[in-house]
PDB file of N, CA and C in Angstrom:
ATOM      1  N   UNK A   1       7.974  16.121   3.806  1.00 41.00           N
ATOM      2  CA  UNK A   1       8.026  14.980   4.694  1.00 41.00           C
ATOM      3  C   UNK A   1       9.248  15.046   5.599  1.00 41.00           C
ATOM      4  N   UNK A   2      10.127  15.973   5.349  1.00 43.00           N
ATOM      5  CA  UNK A   2      11.289  16.119   6.214  1.00 43.00           C
ATOM      6  C   UNK A   2      12.194  14.922   6.125  1.00 43.00           C
ATOM      7  N   UNK A   3      12.700  14.460   7.272  1.00 45.00           N
ATOM      8  CA  UNK A   3      13.607  13.334   7.303  1.00 45.00           C
ATOM      9  C   UNK A   3      12.910  11.998   7.431  1.00 45.00           C
ATOM     10  N   UNK A   4      11.590  12.024   7.481  1.00 56.00           N
ATOM     11  CA  UNK A   4      10.845  10.785   7.625  1.00 56.00           C
ATOM     12  C   UNK A   4      11.022   9.916   6.398  1.00 56.00           C
ATOM     13  N   UNK A   5      11.144   8.621   6.618  1.00 58.00           N
ATOM     14  CA  UNK A   5      11.244   7.683   5.512  1.00 58.00           C
ATOM     15  C   UNK A   5      10.006   6.803   5.529  1.00 58.00           C
ATOM     16  N   UNK A   6       9.149   6.991   4.566  1.00 69.00           N
ATOM     17  CA  UNK A   6       7.943   6.197   4.454  1.00 69.00           C
ATOM     18  C   UNK A   6       8.274   4.993   3.588  1.00 69.00           C
ATOM     19  N   UNK A   7       7.872   3.831   4.027  1.00 74.00           N
ATOM     20  CA  UNK A   7       8.112   2.613   3.258  1.00 74.00           C
ATOM     21  C   UNK A   7       6.808   2.124   2.643  1.00 74.00           C
ATOM     22  N   UNK A   8       6.919   1.181   1.743  1.00 77.00           N
ATOM     23  CA  UNK A   8       5.728   0.591   1.147  1.00 77.00           C
ATOM     24  C   UNK A   8       4.873  -0.076   2.221  1.00 77.00           C
ATOM     25  N   UNK A   9       5.517  -0.704   3.201  1.00 76.00           N
ATOM     26  CA  UNK A   9       4.761  -1.329   4.291  1.00 76.00           C
ATOM     27  C   UNK A   9       3.990  -0.292   5.098  1.00 76.00           C
ATOM     28  N   UNK A  10       4.631   0.847   5.379  1.00 78.00           N
ATOM     29  CA  UNK A  10       3.966   1.906   6.136  1.00 78.00           C
ATOM     30  C   UNK A  10       2.786   2.477   5.354  1.00 78.00           C
ATOM     31  N   UNK A  11       2.960   2.637   4.047  1.00 81.00           N
ATOM     32  CA  UNK A  11       1.862   3.113   3.208  1.00 81.00           C
ATOM     33  C   UNK A  11       0.708   2.120   3.242  1.00 81.00           C
ATOM     34  N   UNK A  12       1.021   0.838   3.132  1.00 82.00           N
ATOM     35  CA  UNK A  12      -0.026  -0.199   3.179  1.00 82.00           C
ATOM     36  C   UNK A  12      -0.745  -0.176   4.520  1.00 82.00           C
ATOM     37  N   UNK A  13       0.003  -0.064   5.603  1.00 81.00           N
ATOM     38  CA  UNK A  13      -0.614  -0.024   6.933  1.00 81.00           C
ATOM     39  C   UNK A  13      -1.530   1.184   7.076  1.00 81.00           C
ATOM     40  N   UNK A  14      -1.111   2.313   6.543  1.00 84.00           N
ATOM     41  CA  UNK A  14      -1.945   3.516   6.614  1.00 84.00           C
ATOM     42  C   UNK A  14      -3.258   3.306   5.847  1.00 84.00           C
ATOM     43  N   UNK A  15      -3.166   2.789   4.644  1.00 87.00           N
ATOM     44  CA  UNK A  15      -4.358   2.554   3.827  1.00 87.00           C
ATOM     45  C   UNK A  15      -5.279   1.545   4.504  1.00 87.00           C
ATOM     46  N   UNK A  16      -4.707   0.481   5.061  1.00 84.00           N
ATOM     47  CA  UNK A  16      -5.513  -0.515   5.766  1.00 84.00           C
ATOM     48  C   UNK A  16      -6.175   0.093   6.998  1.00 84.00           C
ATOM     49  N   UNK A  17      -5.472   0.984   7.673  1.00 84.00           N
ATOM     50  CA  UNK A  17      -6.053   1.649   8.838  1.00 84.00           C
ATOM     51  C   UNK A  17      -7.251   2.506   8.461  1.00 84.00           C
ATOM     52  N   UNK A  18      -7.125   3.243   7.369  1.00 89.00           N
ATOM     53  CA  UNK A  18      -8.238   4.060   6.889  1.00 89.00           C
ATOM     54  C   UNK A  18      -9.412   3.161   6.494  1.00 89.00           C
ATOM     55  N   UNK A  19      -9.127   2.056   5.828  1.00 87.00           N
ATOM     56  CA  UNK A  19     -10.185   1.115   5.444  1.00 87.00           C
ATOM     57  C   UNK A  19     -10.878   0.550   6.682  1.00 87.00           C
ATOM     58  N   UNK A  20     -10.099   0.202   7.683  1.00 84.00           N
ATOM     59  CA  UNK A  20     -10.649  -0.364   8.921  1.00 84.00           C
ATOM     60  C   UNK A  20     -11.571   0.631   9.618  1.00 84.00           C
ATOM     61  N   UNK A  21     -11.130   1.887   9.734  1.00 88.00           N
ATOM     62  CA  UNK A  21     -11.941   2.928  10.374  1.00 88.00           C
ATOM     63  C   UNK A  21     -13.267   3.096   9.648  1.00 88.00           C
ATOM     64  N   UNK A  22     -13.231   2.950   8.329  1.00 92.00           N
ATOM     65  CA  UNK A  22     -14.436   3.115   7.518  1.00 92.00           C
ATOM     66  C   UNK A  22     -15.181   1.815   7.269  1.00 92.00           C
ATOM     67  N   UNK A  23     -14.772   0.744   7.969  1.00 89.00           N
ATOM     68  CA  UNK A  23     -15.408  -0.573   7.839  1.00 89.00           C
ATOM     69  C   UNK A  23     -15.469  -1.054   6.387  1.00 89.00           C
ATOM     70  N   UNK A  24     -14.360  -0.894   5.687  1.00 87.00           N
ATOM     71  CA  UNK A  24     -14.270  -1.320   4.294  1.00 87.00           C
ATOM     72  C   UNK A  24     -13.290  -2.486   4.220  1.00 87.00           C
ATOM     73  N   UNK A  25     -13.720  -3.586   3.624  1.00 84.00           N
ATOM     74  CA  UNK A  25     -12.796  -4.707   3.444  1.00 84.00           C
ATOM     75  C   UNK A  25     -11.951  -4.453   2.203  1.00 84.00           C
ATOM     76  N   UNK A  26     -10.716  -4.930   2.234  1.00 84.00           N
ATOM     77  CA  UNK A  26      -9.765  -4.674   1.163  1.00 84.00           C
ATOM     78  C   UNK A  26      -9.042  -5.963   0.809  1.00 84.00           C
ATOM     79  N   UNK A  27      -9.002  -6.289  -0.469  1.00 83.00           N
ATOM     80  CA  UNK A  27      -8.218  -7.436  -0.917  1.00 83.00           C
ATOM     81  C   UNK A  27      -6.781  -6.978  -1.152  1.00 83.00           C
ATOM     82  N   UNK A  28      -5.892  -7.927  -1.294  1.00 82.00           N
ATOM     83  CA  UNK A  28      -4.492  -7.609  -1.563  1.00 82.00           C
ATOM     84  C   UNK A  28      -4.349  -6.798  -2.847  1.00 82.00           C
ATOM     85  N   UNK A  29      -5.034  -7.199  -3.889  1.00 85.00           N
ATOM     86  CA  UNK A  29      -4.956  -6.486  -5.166  1.00 85.00           C
ATOM     87  C   UNK A  29      -5.526  -5.074  -5.050  1.00 85.00           C
ATOM     88  N   UNK A  30      -6.649  -4.930  -4.353  1.00 89.00           N
ATOM     89  CA  UNK A  30      -7.227  -3.602  -4.157  1.00 89.00           C
ATOM     90  C   UNK A  30      -6.258  -2.703  -3.391  1.00 89.00           C
ATOM     91  N   UNK A  31      -5.649  -3.255  -2.363  1.00 88.00           N
ATOM     92  CA  UNK A  31      -4.701  -2.495  -1.558  1.00 88.00           C
ATOM     93  C   UNK A  31      -3.549  -1.986  -2.415  1.00 88.00           C
ATOM     94  N   UNK A  32      -2.996  -2.863  -3.227  1.00 87.00           N
ATOM     95  CA  UNK A  32      -1.866  -2.472  -4.059  1.00 87.00           C
ATOM     96  C   UNK A  32      -2.257  -1.447  -5.124  1.00 87.00           C
ATOM     97  N   UNK A  33      -3.486  -1.549  -5.641  1.00 91.00           N
ATOM     98  CA  UNK A  33      -3.952  -0.549  -6.591  1.00 91.00           C
ATOM     99  C   UNK A  33      -4.083   0.814  -5.912  1.00 91.00           C
ATOM    100  N   UNK A  34      -4.626   0.833  -4.694  1.00 92.00           N
ATOM    101  CA  UNK A  34      -4.753   2.101  -3.966  1.00 92.00           C
ATOM    102  C   UNK A  34      -3.367   2.672  -3.688  1.00 92.00           C
ATOM    103  N   UNK A  35      -2.418   1.820  -3.305  1.00 88.00           N
ATOM    104  CA  UNK A  35      -1.049   2.285  -3.060  1.00 88.00           C
ATOM    105  C   UNK A  35      -0.474   2.922  -4.324  1.00 88.00           C
ATOM    106  N   UNK A  36      -0.587   2.229  -5.446  1.00 89.00           N
ATOM    107  CA  UNK A  36      -0.042   2.708  -6.710  1.00 89.00           C
ATOM    108  C   UNK A  36      -0.673   4.038  -7.120  1.00 89.00           C
ATOM    109  N   UNK A  37      -2.012   4.089  -7.091  1.00 91.00           N
ATOM    110  CA  UNK A  37      -2.681   5.299  -7.554  1.00 91.00           C
ATOM    111  C   UNK A  37      -2.515   6.458  -6.573  1.00 91.00           C
ATOM    112  N   UNK A  38      -2.290   6.174  -5.297  1.00 89.00           N
ATOM    113  CA  UNK A  38      -1.978   7.238  -4.338  1.00 89.00           C
ATOM    114  C   UNK A  38      -0.649   7.890  -4.693  1.00 89.00           C
ATOM    115  N   UNK A  39       0.336   7.073  -5.002  1.00 85.00           N
ATOM    116  CA  UNK A  39       1.636   7.605  -5.394  1.00 85.00           C
ATOM    117  C   UNK A  39       1.549   8.363  -6.715  1.00 85.00           C
ATOM    118  N   UNK A  40       0.799   7.814  -7.657  1.00 86.00           N
ATOM    119  CA  UNK A  40       0.627   8.469  -8.955  1.00 86.00           C
ATOM    120  C   UNK A  40      -0.055   9.821  -8.781  1.00 86.00           C
ATOM    121  N   UNK A  41      -1.063   9.873  -7.939  1.00 89.00           N
ATOM    122  CA  UNK A  41      -1.776  11.127  -7.698  1.00 89.00           C
ATOM    123  C   UNK A  41      -0.870  12.152  -7.018  1.00 89.00           C
ATOM    124  N   UNK A  42      -0.011  11.704  -6.114  1.00 86.00           N
ATOM    125  CA  UNK A  42       0.946  12.614  -5.469  1.00 86.00           C
ATOM    126  C   UNK A  42       1.880  13.238  -6.509  1.00 86.00           C
ATOM    127  N   UNK A  43       2.279  12.450  -7.487  1.00 85.00           N
ATOM    128  CA  UNK A  43       3.121  12.977  -8.575  1.00 85.00           C
ATOM    129  C   UNK A  43       2.316  13.958  -9.428  1.00 85.00           C
ATOM    130  N   UNK A  44       1.104  13.567  -9.817  1.00 89.00           N
ATOM    131  CA  UNK A  44       0.275  14.407 -10.685  1.00 89.00           C
ATOM    132  C   UNK A  44      -0.059  15.755 -10.053  1.00 89.00           C
ATOM    133  N   UNK A  45      -0.253  15.758  -8.733  1.00 93.00           N
ATOM    134  CA  UNK A  45      -0.601  17.005  -8.043  1.00 93.00           C
ATOM    135  C   UNK A  45       0.628  17.812  -7.641  1.00 93.00           C
ATOM    136  N   UNK A  46       1.801  17.283  -7.931  1.00 90.00           N
ATOM    137  CA  UNK A  46       3.023  17.997  -7.594  1.00 90.00           C
ATOM    138  C   UNK A  46       3.400  17.918  -6.128  1.00 90.00           C
ATOM    139  N   UNK A  47       2.772  16.997  -5.400  1.00 88.00           N
ATOM    140  CA  UNK A  47       3.106  16.823  -3.984  1.00 88.00           C
ATOM    141  C   UNK A  47       4.481  16.172  -3.835  1.00 88.00           C
ATOM    142  N   UNK A  48       4.788  15.277  -4.745  1.00 81.00           N
ATOM    143  CA  UNK A  48       6.080  14.598  -4.783  1.00 81.00           C
ATOM    144  C   UNK A  48       6.486  14.449  -6.237  1.00 81.00           C
ATOM    145  N   UNK A  49       7.763  14.598  -6.529  1.00 77.00           N
ATOM    146  CA  UNK A  49       8.201  14.304  -7.890  1.00 77.00           C
ATOM    147  C   UNK A  49       8.725  12.865  -7.940  1.00 77.00           C
ATOM    148  N   UNK A  50       8.993  12.398  -9.127  1.00 74.00           N
ATOM    149  CA  UNK A  50       9.381  10.996  -9.285  1.00 74.00           C
ATOM    150  C   UNK A  50      10.638  10.646  -8.504  1.00 74.00           C
ATOM    151  N   UNK A  51      11.591  11.562  -8.434  1.00 77.00           N
ATOM    152  CA  UNK A  51      12.821  11.258  -7.684  1.00 77.00           C
ATOM    153  C   UNK A  51      12.540  11.147  -6.195  1.00 77.00           C
ATOM    154  N   UNK A  52      11.618  11.969  -5.674  1.00 78.00           N
ATOM    155  CA  UNK A  52      11.239  11.863  -4.258  1.00 78.00           C
ATOM    156  C   UNK A  52      10.529  10.541  -3.980  1.00 78.00           C
ATOM    157  N   UNK A  53       9.661  10.142  -4.903  1.00 77.00           N
ATOM    158  CA  UNK A  53       8.973   8.859  -4.765  1.00 77.00           C
ATOM    159  C   UNK A  53      10.001   7.730  -4.685  1.00 77.00           C
ATOM    160  N   UNK A  54      10.997   7.756  -5.568  1.00 76.00           N
ATOM    161  CA  UNK A  54      12.016   6.699  -5.579  1.00 76.00           C
ATOM    162  C   UNK A  54      12.817   6.676  -4.285  1.00 76.00           C
ATOM    163  N   UNK A  55      13.087   7.849  -3.701  1.00 72.00           N
ATOM    164  CA  UNK A  55      13.834   7.906  -2.444  1.00 72.00           C
ATOM    165  C   UNK A  55      12.991   7.462  -1.251  1.00 72.00           C
ATOM    166  N   UNK A  56      11.742   7.902  -1.232  1.00 68.00           N
ATOM    167  CA  UNK A  56      10.880   7.653  -0.078  1.00 68.00           C
ATOM    168  C   UNK A  56      10.371   6.221  -0.047  1.00 68.00           C
ATOM    169  N   UNK A  57       9.880   5.741  -1.155  1.00 74.00           N
ATOM    170  CA  UNK A  57       9.275   4.410  -1.190  1.00 74.00           C
ATOM    171  C   UNK A  57      10.315   3.400  -1.636  1.00 74.00           C
ATOM    172  N   UNK A  58      10.458   2.371  -0.848  1.00 71.00           N
ATOM    173  CA  UNK A  58      11.619   1.492  -0.946  1.00 71.00           C
ATOM    174  C   UNK A  58      11.506   0.325  -1.916  1.00 71.00           C
ATOM    175  N   UNK A  59      10.346   0.100  -2.519  1.00 76.00           N
ATOM    176  CA  UNK A  59      10.202  -1.012  -3.461  1.00 76.00           C
ATOM    177  C   UNK A  59       9.293  -0.586  -4.614  1.00 76.00           C
ATOM    178  N   UNK A  60       9.674  -0.896  -5.849  1.00 79.00           N
ATOM    179  CA  UNK A  60       8.887  -0.444  -7.004  1.00 79.00           C
ATOM    180  C   UNK A  60       7.693  -1.355  -7.290  1.00 79.00           C
ATOM    181  N   UNK A  61       6.741  -0.805  -8.004  1.00 84.00           N
ATOM    182  CA  UNK A  61       5.613  -1.599  -8.503  1.00 84.00           C
ATOM    183  C   UNK A  61       6.001  -2.224  -9.832  1.00 84.00           C
ATOM    184  N   UNK A  62       5.379  -3.349 -10.123  1.00 86.00           N
ATOM    185  CA  UNK A  62       5.539  -4.012 -11.413  1.00 86.00           C
ATOM    186  C   UNK A  62       4.191  -4.014 -12.110  1.00 86.00           C
ATOM    187  N   UNK A  63       4.209  -4.092 -13.428  1.00 87.00           N
ATOM    188  CA  UNK A  63       2.976  -4.154 -14.196  1.00 87.00           C
ATOM    189  C   UNK A  63       2.592  -5.620 -14.356  1.00 87.00           C
ATOM    190  N   UNK A  64       1.470  -5.999 -13.750  1.00 85.00           N
ATOM    191  CA  UNK A  64       0.951  -7.354 -13.868  1.00 85.00           C
ATOM    192  C   UNK A  64      -0.394  -7.291 -14.580  1.00 85.00           C
ATOM    193  N   UNK A  65      -0.903  -8.432 -14.941  1.00 86.00           N
ATOM    194  CA  UNK A  65      -2.120  -8.520 -15.748  1.00 86.00           C
ATOM    195  C   UNK A  65      -3.304  -7.760 -15.148  1.00 86.00           C
ATOM    196  N   UNK A  66      -3.531  -7.881 -13.842  1.00 86.00           N
ATOM    197  CA  UNK A  66      -4.717  -7.278 -13.227  1.00 86.00           C
ATOM    198  C   UNK A  66      -4.430  -5.972 -12.501  1.00 86.00           C
ATOM    199  N   UNK A  67      -3.231  -5.457 -12.653  1.00 86.00           N
ATOM    200  CA  UNK A  67      -2.936  -4.173 -12.053  1.00 86.00           C
ATOM    201  C   UNK A  67      -1.525  -4.109 -11.497  1.00 86.00           C
ATOM    202  N   UNK A  68      -1.196  -2.964 -10.895  1.00 87.00           N
ATOM    203  CA  UNK A  68       0.140  -2.774 -10.337  1.00 87.00           C
ATOM    204  C   UNK A  68       0.357  -3.650  -9.110  1.00 87.00           C
ATOM    205  N   UNK A  69       1.539  -4.231  -9.028  1.00 85.00           N
ATOM    206  CA  UNK A  69       1.851  -5.150  -7.935  1.00 85.00           C
ATOM    207  C   UNK A  69       3.246  -4.834  -7.422  1.00 85.00           C
ATOM    208  N   UNK A  70       3.380  -4.852  -6.113  1.00 83.00           N
ATOM    209  CA  UNK A  70       4.688  -4.755  -5.478  1.00 83.00           C
ATOM    210  C   UNK A  70       5.040  -6.182  -5.062  1.00 83.00           C
ATOM    211  N   UNK A  71       6.034  -6.762  -5.703  1.00 79.00           N
ATOM    212  CA  UNK A  71       6.313  -8.199  -5.608  1.00 79.00           C
ATOM    213  C   UNK A  71       6.499  -8.709  -4.178  1.00 79.00           C
ATOM    214  N   UNK A  72       7.324  -8.050  -3.375  1.00 76.00           N
ATOM    215  CA  UNK A  72       7.582  -8.536  -2.017  1.00 76.00           C
ATOM    216  C   UNK A  72       6.305  -8.516  -1.186  1.00 76.00           C
ATOM    217  N   UNK A  73       5.509  -7.471  -1.338  1.00 74.00           N
ATOM    218  CA  UNK A  73       4.256  -7.363  -0.612  1.00 74.00           C
ATOM    219  C   UNK A  73       3.311  -8.488  -1.035  1.00 74.00           C
ATOM    220  N   UNK A  74       3.242  -8.750  -2.332  1.00 74.00           N
ATOM    221  CA  UNK A  74       2.378  -9.817  -2.845  1.00 74.00           C
ATOM    222  C   UNK A  74       2.788 -11.170  -2.278  1.00 74.00           C
ATOM    223  N   UNK A  75       4.096 -11.433  -2.244  1.00 73.00           N
ATOM    224  CA  UNK A  75       4.576 -12.699  -1.677  1.00 73.00           C
ATOM    225  C   UNK A  75       4.238 -12.805  -0.205  1.00 73.00           C
ATOM    226  N   UNK A  76       4.372 -11.709   0.524  1.00 70.00           N
ATOM    227  CA  UNK A  76       4.052 -11.714   1.952  1.00 70.00           C
ATOM    228  C   UNK A  76       2.584 -12.031   2.179  1.00 70.00           C
ATOM    229  N   UNK A  77       1.719 -11.401   1.403  1.00 71.00           N
ATOM    230  CA  UNK A  77       0.277 -11.639   1.534  1.00 71.00           C
ATOM    231  C   UNK A  77      -0.056 -13.085   1.188  1.00 71.00           C
ATOM    232  N   UNK A  78       0.582 -13.621   0.136  1.00 69.00           N
ATOM    233  CA  UNK A  78       0.324 -15.017  -0.236  1.00 69.00           C
ATOM    234  C   UNK A  78       0.747 -15.962   0.891  1.00 69.00           C
ATOM    235  N   UNK A  79       1.874 -15.658   1.519  1.00 66.00           N
ATOM    236  CA  UNK A  79       2.367 -16.509   2.597  1.00 66.00           C
ATOM    237  C   UNK A  79       1.492 -16.424   3.833  1.00 66.00           C
ATOM    238  N   UNK A  80       1.105 -15.209   4.204  1.00 64.00           N
ATOM    239  CA  UNK A  80       0.352 -15.070   5.446  1.00 64.00           C
ATOM    240  C   UNK A  80      -1.151 -15.187   5.240  1.00 64.00           C
ATOM    241  N   UNK A  81      -1.637 -14.991   4.041  1.00 66.00           N
ATOM    242  CA  UNK A  81      -3.044 -15.161   3.747  1.00 66.00           C
ATOM    243  C   UNK A  81      -3.910 -13.981   4.156  1.00 66.00           C
ATOM    244  N   UNK A  82      -5.155 -14.067   3.779  1.00 58.00           N
ATOM    245  CA  UNK A  82      -6.088 -12.980   4.038  1.00 58.00           C
ATOM    246  C   UNK A  82      -6.386 -12.818   5.526  1.00 58.00           C
ATOM    247  N   UNK A  83      -6.280 -13.895   6.297  1.00 63.00           N
ATOM    248  CA  UNK A  83      -6.515 -13.806   7.740  1.00 63.00           C
ATOM    249  C   UNK A  83      -5.506 -12.853   8.369  1.00 63.00           C
ATOM    250  N   UNK A  84      -4.248 -12.959   7.959  1.00 68.00           N
ATOM    251  CA  UNK A  84      -3.218 -12.071   8.485  1.00 68.00           C
ATOM    252  C   UNK A  84      -3.436 -10.639   8.006  1.00 68.00           C
ATOM    253  N   UNK A  85      -3.935 -10.477   6.791  1.00 66.00           N
ATOM    254  CA  UNK A  85      -4.251  -9.147   6.290  1.00 66.00           C
ATOM    255  C   UNK A  85      -5.302  -8.506   7.196  1.00 66.00           C
ATOM    256  N   UNK A  86      -6.293  -9.287   7.589  1.00 63.00           N
ATOM    257  CA  UNK A  86      -7.328  -8.782   8.501  1.00 63.00           C
ATOM    258  C   UNK A  86      -6.706  -8.404   9.848  1.00 63.00           C
ATOM    259  N   UNK A  87      -5.793  -9.232  10.363  1.00 70.00           N
ATOM    260  CA  UNK A  87      -5.127  -8.912  11.629  1.00 70.00           C
ATOM    261  C   UNK A  87      -4.319  -7.630  11.510  1.00 70.00           C
ATOM    262  N   UNK A  88      -3.655  -7.440  10.362  1.00 64.00           N
ATOM    263  CA  UNK A  88      -2.904  -6.217  10.131  1.00 64.00           C
ATOM    264  C   UNK A  88      -3.840  -5.017  10.149  1.00 64.00           C
ATOM    265  N   UNK A  89      -5.020  -5.178   9.536  1.00 58.00           N
ATOM    266  CA  UNK A  89      -6.003  -4.106   9.549  1.00 58.00           C
ATOM    267  C   UNK A  89      -6.419  -3.782  10.976  1.00 58.00           C
ATOM    268  N   UNK A  90      -6.640  -4.801  11.786  1.00 64.00           N
ATOM    269  CA  UNK A  90      -7.057  -4.581  13.169  1.00 64.00           C
ATOM    270  C   UNK A  90      -5.950  -3.901  13.974  1.00 64.00           C
ATOM    271  N   UNK A  91      -4.711  -4.284  13.726  1.00 65.00           N
ATOM    272  CA  UNK A  91      -3.608  -3.686  14.471  1.00 65.00           C
ATOM    273  C   UNK A  91      -3.388  -2.227  14.103  1.00 65.00           C
ATOM    274  N   UNK A  92      -3.762  -1.849  12.895  1.00 55.00           N
ATOM    275  CA  UNK A  92      -3.569  -0.460  12.488  1.00 55.00           C
ATOM    276  C   UNK A  92      -4.673   0.444  13.017  1.00 55.00           C
ATOM    277  N   UNK A  93      -5.730  -0.127  13.532  1.00 51.00           N
ATOM    278  CA  UNK A  93      -6.821   0.690  14.077  1.00 51.00           C
ATOM    279  C   UNK A  93      -6.284   1.591  15.193  1.00 51.00           C
ATOM    280  N   UNK A  94      -5.450   1.059  16.061  1.00 50.00           N
ATOM    281  CA  UNK A  94      -4.909   1.842  17.160  1.00 50.00           C
ATOM    282  C   UNK A  94      -4.001   2.971  16.644  1.00 50.00           C
ATOM    283  N   UNK A  95      -3.276   2.727  15.570  1.00 51.00           N
ATOM    284  CA  UNK A  95      -2.390   3.740  15.004  1.00 51.00           C
ATOM    285  C   UNK A  95      -3.203   4.916  14.464  1.00 51.00           C
ATOM    286  N   UNK A  96      -4.335   4.627  13.875  1.00 49.00           N
ATOM    287  CA  UNK A  96      -5.124   5.655  13.196  1.00 49.00           C
ATOM    288  C   UNK A  96      -5.956   6.506  14.159  1.00 49.00           C
ATOM    289  N   UNK A  97      -6.082   6.113  15.417  1.00 49.00           N
ATOM    290  CA  UNK A  97      -6.911   6.871  16.366  1.00 49.00           C
ATOM    291  C   UNK A  97      -6.200   8.053  16.905  1.00 49.00           C
TER     292      UNK A  97
END
């Protein structure tokens, strides 16, 4: 990845952009699960080791009852609601083209 710094927000925007291109709706919980398992898969495949993950991604996941959650992201989604999540998906369409 070189000197690029990928954040949890950037990862979420990328995933939402891919979902938008494929006309797939995504809930906040689904999004966070995809984020978590994407990072886990990168570790499992040797694409990134745990120390690289900690350096690159700026906020950790927590273990919650229904799956992995990134607290700040969850609070943001609760505050802005699903309508804003949809707007974020629409705004990422241009990035993904």
